[in-house]
Structure formats: structure tokens, C-alpha cells
mmCIF file of C-alpha atoms in Angstrom:
data_model
loop_
_atom_site.group_PDB
_atom_site.id
_atom_site.type_symbol
_atom_site.label_atom_id
_atom_site.label_comp_id
_atom_site.label_asym_id
_atom_site.label_seq_id
_atom_site.Cartn_x
_atom_site.Cartn_y
_atom_site.Cartn_z
ATOM 1 C CA GLU K 52 -0.272 -0.082 0.069
ATOM 2 C CA ARG K 53 2.415 2.390 -1.362
ATOM 3 C CA ASP K 54 -0.207 5.775 -1.090
ATOM 4 C CA LYS K 55 0.034 5.176 2.611
ATOM 5 C CA ALA K 56 3.335 3.841 3.237
ATOM 6 C CA ILE K 57 4.311 7.295 1.963
ATOM 7 C CA ASP K 58 1.709 9.554 3.851
ATOM 8 C CA THR K 59 3.170 7.521 6.953
ATOM 9 C CA TYR K 60 7.253 8.626 6.145
ATOM 10 C CA LYS K 61 6.743 12.217 5.210
ATOM 11 C CA GLU K 62 4.991 12.300 8.542
ATOM 12 C CA ILE K 63 7.791 10.578 10.761
ATOM 13 C CA ILE K 64 9.590 13.465 8.815
ATOM 14 C CA GLU K 65 7.794 15.861 9.252
ATOM 15 C CA ARG K 66 7.277 15.717 13.369
ATOM 16 C CA TYR K 67 10.527 14.025 14.414
ATOM 17 C CA PRO K 68 12.655 15.820 11.305
ATOM 18 C CA HIS K 69 15.955 15.035 13.703
ATOM 19 C CA SER K 70 15.280 11.652 14.292
ATOM 20 C CA ASN K 71 17.439 8.906 13.722
ATOM 21 C CA GLU K 72 13.498 7.220 12.121
ATOM 22 C CA ALA K 73 13.532 10.297 10.041
ATOM 23 C CA GLN K 74 16.697 9.600 8.345
ATOM 24 C CA VAL K 75 15.401 5.925 7.602
ATOM 25 C CA ALA K 76 12.286 7.038 6.443
ATOM 26 C CA PHE K 77 13.215 9.916 3.990
ATOM 27 C CA GLN K 78 15.991 6.539 2.532
ATOM 28 C CA ASP K 79 13.120 4.796 2.392
ATOM 29 C CA LEU K 80 10.397 6.704 0.626
ATOM 30 C CA LYS K 81 13.531 8.167 -1.794
ATOM 31 C CA SER K 82 13.107 3.638 -2.859
ATOM 32 C CA ILE K 83 9.355 4.111 -3.305
ATOM 33 C CA TYR K 84 9.459 6.950 -5.476
ATOM 34 C CA VAL K 85 12.207 5.410 -7.785
ATOM 35 C CA ASP K 86 10.176 1.884 -7.391
ATOM 36 C CA MET K 87 7.305 3.970 -9.258
ATOM 37 C CA GLY K 88 9.421 5.695 -11.880
ATOM 38 C CA ARG K 89 8.290 8.937 -10.086
ATOM 39 C CA VAL K 90 11.541 10.255 -8.821
ATOM 40 C CA ASP K 91 9.928 14.461 -10.342
ATOM 41 C CA LEU K 92 7.743 13.486 -6.948
ATOM 42 C CA PHE K 93 10.490 13.062 -4.921
ATOM 43 C CA ALA K 94 12.559 15.781 -6.099
ATOM 44 C CA GLU K 95 9.760 18.300 -5.972
ATOM 45 C CA TYR K 96 8.861 17.125 -2.121
ATOM 46 C CA ALA K 97 12.890 17.546 -0.839
ATOM 47 C CA SER K 98 13.101 20.925 -2.691
ATOM 48 C CA GLN K 99 10.151 22.099 -0.255
ATOM 49 C CA GLY K 100 12.388 22.021 2.690
ATOM 50 C CA GLN K 101 10.996 18.779 3.739
ATOM 51 C CA ALA K 102 14.331 16.772 3.580
ATOM 52 C CA VAL K 103 16.727 15.791 6.406
ATOM 53 C CA GLN K 104 19.245 15.086 4.341
ATOM 54 C CA LYS K 105 20.708 17.478 1.154
ATOM 55 C CA ILE K 106 20.033 16.027 -1.948
ATOM 56 C CA GLU K 107 22.516 17.448 -4.790
ATOM 57 C CA SER K 108 21.242 17.990 -8.549
ATOM 58 C CA SER K 109 23.404 14.904 -9.529
ATOM 59 C CA GLU K 110 21.298 12.126 -7.135
ATOM 60 C CA ILE K 111 18.519 12.748 -8.692
ATOM 61 C CA ASP K 112 20.034 13.013 -12.219
ATOM 62 C CA THR K 113 20.957 9.410 -10.572
ATOM 63 C CA LEU K 114 17.898 8.347 -8.996
ATOM 64 C CA ALA K 115 15.447 9.007 -12.341
ATOM 65 C CA TYR K 116 18.031 7.224 -14.611
ATOM 66 C CA ASN K 117 17.635 4.049 -11.842
ATOM 67 C CA ALA K 118 13.860 4.054 -11.975
ATOM 68 C CA ALA K 119 13.977 3.918 -15.653
ATOM 69 C CA GLU K 120 16.807 1.161 -15.500
ATOM 70 C CA LYS K 121 14.742 -0.765 -12.913
ATOM 71 C CA VAL K 122 11.871 -0.572 -15.328
ATOM 72 C CA TYR K 123 13.700 -1.826 -18.237
ATOM 73 C CA ILE K 124 15.037 -5.211 -15.869
ATOM 74 C CA ARG K 125 11.518 -6.056 -14.383
ATOM 75 C CA GLY K 126 11.329 -7.002 -18.201
ATOM 76 C CA ASN K 127 8.538 -3.715 -18.691
ATOM 77 C CA LEU K 128 9.915 -3.262 -22.548
ATOM 78 C CA ASN K 129 7.905 -0.221 -23.332
ATOM 79 C CA GLU K 130 7.152 1.341 -19.919
ATOM 80 C CA ALA K 131 11.416 1.492 -19.792
ATOM 81 C CA LYS K 132 11.262 3.079 -23.507
ATOM 82 C CA LYS K 133 8.893 5.496 -22.114
ATOM 83 C CA ALA K 134 10.761 5.663 -19.124
ATOM 84 C CA PHE K 135 13.933 6.255 -20.568
ATOM 85 C CA ASP K 136 12.789 8.942 -22.807
ATOM 86 C CA ASP K 137 11.056 10.776 -20.159
ATOM 87 C CA TYR K 138 14.768 10.528 -18.198
ATOM 88 C CA LEU K 139 16.474 12.294 -21.317
ATOM 89 C CA GLU K 140 13.093 14.954 -21.761
ATOM 90 C CA GLN K 141 14.138 15.930 -18.023
ATOM 91 C CA TYR K 142 17.746 15.260 -18.022
ATOM 92 C CA PRO K 143 18.725 16.239 -21.714
ATOM 93 C CA ASN K 144 22.446 16.796 -20.545
ATOM 94 C CA GLY K 145 22.405 14.192 -17.623
ATOM 95 C CA ALA K 146 24.870 11.279 -16.887
ATOM 96 C CA PHE K 147 23.443 8.532 -18.094
ATOM 97 C CA ARG K 148 22.006 9.546 -21.354
ATOM 98 C CA LEU K 149 24.344 7.378 -23.038
ATOM 99 C CA ASN K 150 23.249 4.426 -21.352
ATOM 100 C CA SER K 151 19.595 5.554 -21.716
ATOM 101 C CA TYR K 152 20.357 5.951 -25.896
ATOM 102 C CA TYR K 153 21.847 2.399 -25.861
ATOM 103 C CA TYR K 154 18.956 0.953 -23.850
ATOM 104 C CA LYS K 155 16.667 2.424 -25.950
ATOM 105 C CA GLY K 156 18.335 1.033 -29.347
ATOM 106 C CA LEU K 157 18.315 -2.240 -27.772
ATOM 107 C CA ILE K 158 14.246 -2.628 -27.029
ATOM 108 C CA SER K 159 13.636 -1.158 -30.284
ATOM 109 C CA TYR K 160 16.429 -3.935 -31.951
ATOM 110 C CA ASN K 161 14.879 -6.620 -29.870
ATOM 111 C CA GLN K 162 11.197 -5.193 -31.082
ATOM 112 C CA LYS K 163 12.259 -5.675 -34.729
ATOM 113 C CA LYS K 164 11.182 -1.256 -34.961
ATOM 114 C CA TYR K 165 15.074 -1.071 -36.344
ATOM 115 C CA SER K 166 14.705 2.461 -37.776
ATOM 116 C CA ASP K 167 14.200 3.619 -34.256
ATOM 117 C CA ALA K 168 17.162 1.309 -33.188
ATOM 118 C CA LEU K 169 19.588 2.657 -35.502
ATOM 119 C CA GLN K 170 18.397 6.235 -34.488
ATOM 120 C CA ASN K 171 19.686 5.846 -30.784
ATOM 121 C CA LEU K 172 22.318 3.123 -31.572
ATOM 122 C CA LYS K 173 24.129 6.069 -33.736
ATOM 123 C CA LYS K 174 23.539 8.839 -30.497
ATOM 124 C CA VAL K 175 25.691 6.388 -28.835
ATOM 125 C CA LEU K 176 28.627 5.639 -31.285
ATOM 126 C CA GLU K 177 28.777 9.646 -30.854
ATOM 127 C CA TYR K 178 30.760 9.252 -27.748
ATOM 128 C CA PRO K 179 34.208 7.005 -29.059
ATOM 129 C CA ASN K 180 35.064 4.614 -27.540
ATOM 130 C CA ASN K 181 32.230 4.200 -24.589
ATOM 131 C CA LYS K 182 31.196 1.029 -22.757
ATOM 132 C CA TYR K 183 28.256 0.626 -25.286
ATOM 133 C CA SER K 184 30.415 0.963 -28.525
ATOM 134 C CA GLU K 185 30.743 -2.288 -29.802
ATOM 135 C CA GLU K 186 27.537 -3.326 -28.704
ATOM 136 C CA ALA K 187 25.748 -0.751 -30.749
ATOM 137 C CA MET K 188 28.044 -1.202 -33.828
ATOM 138 C CA VAL K 189 27.743 -4.772 -34.031
ATOM 139 C CA LEU K 190 23.444 -3.455 -33.782
ATOM 140 C CA ALA K 191 24.174 -1.029 -36.149
ATOM 141 C CA ALA K 192 26.259 -2.832 -38.980
ATOM 142 C CA GLU K 193 23.346 -5.971 -38.618
ATOM 143 C CA ILE K 194 20.773 -3.664 -39.267
ATOM 144 C CA TYR K 195 22.784 -2.001 -41.879
ATOM 145 C CA PHE K 196 23.686 -4.994 -43.572
ATOM 146 C CA ASN K 197 20.368 -6.490 -43.876
ATOM 147 C CA SER K 198 19.318 -3.548 -45.053
ATOM 148 C CA LYS K 199 21.578 -4.041 -47.800
ATOM 149 C CA ASP K 200 23.199 -0.380 -47.017
ATOM 150 C CA TYR K 201 26.451 -2.226 -47.942
ATOM 151 C CA THR K 202 28.620 1.326 -47.627
ATOM 152 C CA ASN K 203 27.412 2.183 -43.474
ATOM 153 C CA ALA K 204 27.737 -1.451 -42.622
ATOM 154 C CA THR K 205 31.289 -1.827 -44.336
ATOM 155 C CA ASP K 206 32.290 1.039 -42.319
ATOM 156 C CA LEU K 207 31.119 -0.154 -39.232
ATOM 157 C CA TYR K 208 32.340 -4.142 -39.905
ATOM 158 C CA ARG K 209 36.112 -2.924 -40.537
ATOM 159 C CA LYS K 210 35.813 -0.909 -37.126
ATOM 160 C CA ILE K 211 35.008 -4.225 -35.475
ATOM 161 C CA ALA K 212 36.899 -6.941 -37.279
ATOM 162 C CA SER K 213 39.650 -4.857 -35.973
ATOM 163 C CA GLN K 214 39.007 -3.788 -32.942
ATOM 164 C CA SER K 215 36.841 -6.293 -31.130
ATOM 165 C CA LYS K 216 38.664 -8.942 -28.878
ATOM 166 C CA ASN K 217 35.567 -11.307 -29.686
ATOM 167 C CA GLU K 218 37.087 -13.773 -32.226
ATOM 168 C CA ALA K 219 33.507 -14.736 -33.294
ATOM 169 C CA ARG K 220 32.370 -10.920 -33.806
ATOM 170 C CA ARG K 221 35.775 -10.688 -36.081
ATOM 171 C CA LYS K 222 35.193 -13.403 -37.850
ATOM 172 C CA LYS K 223 31.732 -12.466 -38.503
ATOM 173 C CA ALA K 224 32.682 -9.085 -39.310
ATOM 174 C CA GLN K 225 35.108 -9.905 -42.238
ATOM 175 C CA THR K 226 32.622 -12.192 -43.289
ATOM 176 C CA ASN K 227 30.050 -9.710 -44.231
ATOM 177 C CA LEU K 228 32.998 -7.414 -45.543
ATOM 178 C CA LEU K 229 33.521 -9.779 -47.434
ATOM 179 C CA THR K 230 29.733 -10.450 -48.548
ATOM 180 C CA ALA K 231 29.173 -6.041 -49.172
ATOM 181 C CA ALA K 232 31.684 -6.540 -51.641
ATOM 182 C CA ILE K 233 30.445 -9.143 -53.279
ATOM 183 C CA GLU K 234 27.067 -7.343 -53.951
ATOM 184 C CA GLN K 235 28.476 -4.311 -54.285
ATOM 185 C CA GLY K 236 30.759 -5.178 -57.315
ATOM 186 C CA ASN K 237 33.996 -3.899 -55.224
ATOM 187 C CA HIS K 238 36.272 -6.832 -56.699
ATOM 188 C CA ASN K 239 39.712 -5.528 -55.250
ATOM 189 C CA ASP K 240 38.459 -5.120 -52.050
ATOM 190 C CA VAL K 241 36.443 -8.507 -52.332
ATOM 191 C CA ILE K 242 40.532 -10.454 -52.856
ATOM 192 C CA LYS K 243 41.676 -8.348 -49.781
ATOM 193 C CA TYR K 244 38.895 -9.783 -47.296
ATOM 194 C CA ALA K 245 39.090 -13.107 -48.699
ATOM 195 C CA GLN K 246 42.838 -13.088 -48.379
ATOM 196 C CA ASN K 247 42.178 -11.676 -44.807
ATOM 197 C CA ILE K 248 39.656 -14.940 -44.038
ATOM 198 C CA GLU K 249 41.600 -17.403 -45.726
ATOM 199 C CA LYS K 250 44.894 -16.222 -43.894
ATOM 200 C CA SER K 251 42.547 -15.942 -40.113
ATOM 201 C CA PRO K 252 43.784 -19.004 -38.226
ATOM 202 C CA GLY K 253 39.993 -18.946 -36.566
ATOM 203 C CA SER K 254 38.695 -19.694 -40.284
ATOM 204 C CA SER K 255 37.073 -23.471 -41.080
ATOM 205 C CA PRO K 256 38.374 -25.196 -44.175
ATOM 206 C CA GLU K 257 34.688 -24.266 -45.633
ATOM 207 C CA GLN K 258 35.379 -20.324 -45.018
ATOM 208 C CA LYS K 259 38.641 -20.894 -46.271
ATOM 209 C CA ARG K 260 37.640 -22.384 -49.425
ATOM 210 C CA LYS K 261 34.000 -20.183 -50.255
ATOM 211 C CA ALA K 262 36.378 -17.105 -49.348
ATOM 212 C CA MET K 263 39.393 -17.689 -52.215
ATOM 213 C CA PHE K 264 36.409 -19.013 -54.520
ATOM 214 C CA SER K 265 35.127 -15.349 -54.041
ATOM 215 C CA ARG K 266 38.636 -14.473 -54.652
ATOM 216 C CA ALA K 267 39.229 -16.152 -57.850
ATOM 217 C CA LYS K 268 35.795 -14.777 -59.431
ATOM 218 C CA ALA K 269 37.153 -11.405 -58.611
ATOM 219 C CA TYR K 270 40.626 -12.321 -60.540
ATOM 220 C CA LEU K 271 38.559 -13.075 -63.870
ATOM 221 C CA ALA K 272 35.852 -10.014 -63.489
ATOM 222 C CA LEU K 273 39.150 -7.929 -62.909
ATOM 223 C CA ASN K 274 40.427 -9.662 -65.751
ATOM 224 C CA MET K 275 43.315 -11.449 -64.234
ATOM 225 C CA ILE K 276 43.469 -14.701 -66.111
ATOM 226 C CA ASP K 277 46.973 -16.055 -64.453
ATOM 227 C CA GLU K 278 45.668 -15.118 -61.122
ATOM 228 C CA ALA K 279 42.146 -16.661 -61.502
ATOM 229 C CA ILE K 280 43.426 -20.050 -62.911
ATOM 230 C CA GLU K 281 45.929 -20.430 -60.406
ATOM 231 C CA THR K 282 43.499 -20.060 -57.824
ATOM 232 C CA LEU K 283 40.703 -21.839 -59.449
ATOM 233 C CA ASP K 284 43.309 -25.115 -60.694
ATOM 234 C CA ILE K 285 43.541 -24.827 -56.345
ATOM 235 C CA LEU K 286 40.051 -25.363 -55.735
ATOM 236 C CA ALA K 287 39.170 -27.764 -57.935
ATOM 237 C CA GLU K 288 41.251 -30.232 -56.656
ATOM 238 C CA ASP K 289 38.501 -31.388 -54.542
ATOM 239 C CA THR K 290 35.260 -31.673 -57.249
ATOM 240 C CA ARG K 291 33.369 -33.364 -54.312
ATOM 241 C CA THR K 292 33.161 -29.313 -53.196
ATOM 242 C CA LYS K 293 30.556 -27.123 -54.864
ATOM 243 C CA GLU K 294 32.493 -24.758 -55.062
ATOM 244 C CA GLY K 295 35.453 -27.242 -56.450
ATOM 245 C CA ALA K 296 32.812 -28.556 -58.933
ATOM 246 C CA GLU K 297 31.922 -24.754 -60.488
ATOM 247 C CA ALA K 298 35.795 -24.045 -60.353
ATOM 248 C CA LYS K 299 36.663 -27.284 -62.483
ATOM 249 C CA TYR K 300 33.948 -25.883 -64.821
ATOM 250 C CA LEU K 301 35.306 -22.319 -64.915
ATOM 251 C CA VAL K 302 38.784 -22.988 -66.180
ATOM 252 C CA ALA K 303 37.267 -24.900 -68.811
ATOM 253 C CA GLN K 304 34.964 -22.012 -69.787
ATOM 254 C CA THR K 305 37.816 -19.047 -69.181
ATOM 255 C CA LEU K 306 40.306 -21.077 -71.590
ATOM 256 C CA PHE K 307 37.534 -21.286 -74.515
ATOM 257 C CA ASN K 308 36.707 -17.420 -74.048
ATOM 258 C CA GLU K 309 40.888 -17.654 -74.681
ATOM 259 C CA LYS K 310 40.549 -19.949 -77.577
ATOM 260 C CA SER K 311 42.561 -22.469 -75.757
ATOM 261 C CA TYR K 312 40.301 -25.327 -77.333
ATOM 262 C CA ASP K 313 42.816 -27.939 -76.415
ATOM 263 C CA PHE K 314 43.298 -26.785 -72.880
ATOM 264 C CA CYS K 315 39.951 -26.197 -72.727
ATOM 265 C CA GLU K 316 38.737 -29.733 -74.168
ATOM 266 C CA ASP K 317 41.529 -31.331 -71.932
ATOM 267 C CA GLU K 318 40.167 -30.174 -68.795
ATOM 268 C CA ILE K 319 35.934 -30.918 -69.560
ATOM 269 C CA ASN K 320 37.402 -34.907 -70.168
ATOM 270 C CA ASN K 321 39.757 -34.873 -66.810
ATOM 271 C CA PHE K 322 36.023 -33.364 -65.169
ATOM 272 C CA ILE K 323 33.862 -36.058 -66.982
ATOM 273 C CA GLU K 324 36.895 -38.520 -65.661
ATOM 274 C CA ILE K 325 36.941 -37.810 -61.898
ATOM 275 C CA SER K 326 33.207 -36.325 -61.925
ATOM 276 C CA THR K 327 31.370 -34.747 -58.972
ATOM 277 C CA PRO K 328 28.019 -35.331 -57.243
ATOM 278 C CA HIS K 329 27.150 -31.478 -58.202
ATOM 279 C CA THR K 330 25.461 -32.574 -61.525
ATOM 280 C CA TYR K 331 24.531 -29.463 -62.433
ATOM 281 C CA TRP K 332 28.648 -28.456 -63.071
ATOM 282 C CA MET K 333 29.276 -31.663 -64.762
ATOM 283 C CA ALA K 334 26.325 -30.254 -67.049
ATOM 284 C CA ARG K 335 27.551 -27.425 -67.742
ATOM 285 C CA SER K 336 30.648 -29.071 -69.256
ATOM 286 C CA PHE K 337 29.148 -31.086 -71.538
ATOM 287 C CA ILE K 338 27.194 -28.198 -72.952
ATOM 288 C CA LEU K 339 30.127 -26.086 -73.027
ATOM 289 C CA LEU K 340 31.914 -29.517 -74.915
ATOM 290 C CA ALA K 341 29.588 -28.828 -77.077
ATOM 291 C CA ASP K 342 29.705 -25.094 -77.765
ATOM 292 C CA LEU K 343 33.901 -26.539 -78.050
ATOM 293 C CA TYR K 344 32.589 -28.812 -80.996
ATOM 294 C CA ILE K 345 30.609 -26.226 -82.792
ATOM 295 C CA VAL K 346 32.891 -23.593 -83.044
ATOM 296 C CA GLN K 347 35.146 -26.508 -84.410
ATOM 297 C CA GLY K 348 32.493 -27.535 -87.102
ATOM 298 C CA ASN K 349 32.069 -30.191 -85.357
ATOM 299 C CA THR K 350 28.026 -30.122 -85.307
ATOM 300 C CA MET K 351 27.203 -33.595 -85.383
ATOM 301 C CA GLU K 352 29.177 -34.482 -82.309
ATOM 302 C CA ALA K 353 28.019 -31.290 -80.636
ATOM 303 C CA LYS K 354 24.236 -32.432 -81.387
ATOM 304 C CA GLN K 355 24.614 -35.630 -79.746
ATOM 305 C CA TYR K 356 26.197 -34.444 -76.661
ATOM 306 C CA LEU K 357 23.497 -31.824 -76.300
ATOM 307 C CA VAL K 358 20.639 -34.542 -76.935
ATOM 308 C CA SER K 359 21.899 -37.648 -74.393
ATOM 309 C CA LEU K 360 22.272 -34.678 -71.781
ATOM 310 C CA GLN K 361 18.920 -33.998 -72.443
ATOM 311 C CA ASN K 362 17.002 -37.305 -72.574
ATOM 312 C CA ASN K 363 19.172 -37.750 -69.397
ATOM 313 C CA TYR K 364 19.901 -34.784 -67.035
ATOM 314 C CA GLU K 365 16.755 -34.125 -64.403
ATOM 315 C CA GLY K 366 17.482 -30.886 -62.855
ATOM 316 C CA ASP K 367 15.048 -28.370 -62.753
ATOM 317 C CA ASP K 368 16.953 -25.413 -63.764
ATOM 318 C CA ASP K 369 18.266 -23.779 -66.781
ATOM 319 C CA ILE K 370 20.004 -26.573 -68.153
ATOM 320 C CA ALA K 371 16.896 -27.912 -70.426
ATOM 321 C CA GLU K 372 16.765 -23.694 -71.590
ATOM 322 C CA MET K 373 20.442 -23.476 -72.639
ATOM 323 C CA ILE K 374 20.224 -27.175 -74.753
ATOM 324 C CA LYS K 375 16.918 -25.852 -75.978
ATOM 325 C CA GLU K 376 18.632 -22.568 -77.508
ATOM 326 C CA ARG K 377 21.804 -24.455 -78.501
ATOM 327 C CA LEU K 378 20.057 -27.562 -80.714
ATOM 328 C CA SER K 379 17.702 -24.844 -82.131
ATOM 329 C CA LYS K 380 19.925 -22.937 -83.338
ATOM 330 C CA LEU K 381 21.916 -25.654 -84.967
ATOM 331 C CA SER K 382 18.780 -26.356 -86.589
ATOM 332 C CA THR K 383 18.657 -23.409 -88.065
ATOM 333 C CA ASP K 384 22.139 -23.589 -89.595
ATOM 334 C CA ASN K 385 21.553 -26.269 -90.319
ATOM 335 C CA LYS K 386 18.921 -25.681 -93.150
ATOM 336 C CA GLU K 387 20.322 -22.965 -94.564
#
């Protein structure tokens, strides 16, 4: 019965202001107002000359923040957010504004209100190297990344990758830096971030393999053919992996593009011999072999490979359309 308790404590303070009981009553009164989230009422009472102890403005600041934090700890997130809002409104230069912005950002993040979360987390990041900096960077970077704002995400992930002492966070930052660079078509950055992952002792074999594959494709995009083939050859040593199978195909495709037809045919035949569980890339290699025969004028053999693949391939992807286009072209060319 808080109201009765408050009235009783006030009566003790007013009737026996110099007693030990008044001191205890004053402290208990303070605790009640903090629990109620009404530090403003306590401050008003104390300012009316009723206080048995001197109350500094800094203590009122602290009490107001503690009241908001208690609501948060109890799990009443909507009430807590309002309490932090009230604190910031009453104490715009308060000692706990950084804490308040962080908790508001965290509440909004957990409620999936990402725009509001980002607004508060950015306030936290205005104070460099504070106790919430890394947590705020991680949350803000994730929001930027998931909304495909790769420029801002990259800025934060760079800091996390270089500054964090948490290995899991550094690894995630490196992985997302690579993904952001790929999505933005920043091929030089892809190479750099991929190499960082490959050199990192904490990276798994799978992570290193995927990073190497990304680096190889960046080399191709930059027309760095020798570097691309060298990297793809390493990956192609194990065609049991998806990256290895695609790498084997890409080596053959690159040799075809460079008009190195003999080497291209050797590469495809080697792929057919060692095989792979990734049938899509084997099918693409058969189509490439047909393309090779077509440019060499061996259209009959090209058609045989295409028809055989058409009759036997069961995948639900773009292979059927590729075969259809080539058979149609061969049929048109023969008529002409």
C-alpha cells in the first residue's frame, strides 16, 4: 500500500525531523518513488524544505536513471522505453544519457523497430570508445547489412574486425565485409577481404574455401586470368565440394573464352573422368563441350552430346533452356 506508506513516512519526517527514524523514513521514501518511477515527485518533495538530508542535483539525475533502469530490468520494455525517454527529456545533459540511448536502441532492436533502433544506436556511437561502443556497432552494422546499406555496414564492420577482442564477432565482420564487397561489385575489396579470411587462423576450411572461390571470381571480373586460373585450379582439386565443381567448370570456360580450345577440351574430359556429385556443373561442362565442338565445326558430335544430356538430365534449372537454345540454333544453321 504505497500511498499509505508514503503518507506515513512523510509524517515521521515532518514530526521528528532530527531523529534516526526520520533518516530511515527519508531513504525508504526515496526507494518507493524510484520503484514507482516518480523521482520527479521525490525531487519536488525534497525541494520544499522537507528533506532531512541535502539532495544534490546529481543524485536526482542518478535516481531518475535508476528508476528507468529498474523498469527495464523487470522486463516491461514499452514502459522502460518511455522511462528512458522521460529521463532524456528531463535531463538532456544527464550523466546517464549514453546508457539511456543504448537501452532505447536495444529495446527497439528486440522489438524489430530497426529504424528507431538505429537512430538511438547512432547517438551511442557519437561518444567514441564508450562501454557500449562495440555492442552498438554490432547491432547497427547488422541493421545496415540486412537492409542492404552496404556502405555504412562496411564502415562499421571494418572497425569491428580490427578492434573487437571477440573472435566470433571478428569472424562475422570479416565474412560480412566480403559479402558486402561482392554485392557492391568491389572486386579489389573482395580479393582483400577474402585473403584476410584465408589467412585467419580462426577460419574453418569451409570458410577459407568459399573465400578463395570469391577471390577467384573477382580475378575473373578484373580479367586477371592467370591469377584466376591458378586459384581455381587449387579449388578444383576437390570436385566433391560445390566450389570445387564450379571451379573446374570455370577453368574450362575461361580457357574456352581465351580460345585455348585444346586445353579446354582436356579440362572438360578430366572433369568427366574424375566426376562430381554436383550434377549441374557437370551438365554445364557437357554444354561447354558442345559449344567447343560447334566452334570447331563438329556440329554432329555437338548435337549428340546435347540430345544425350537432354534425355538424361533431371535437374529443375536452366540447363534444359540452354540445351534447347543450342539445338534450335543448330537446326536453323543446318537449314541454311
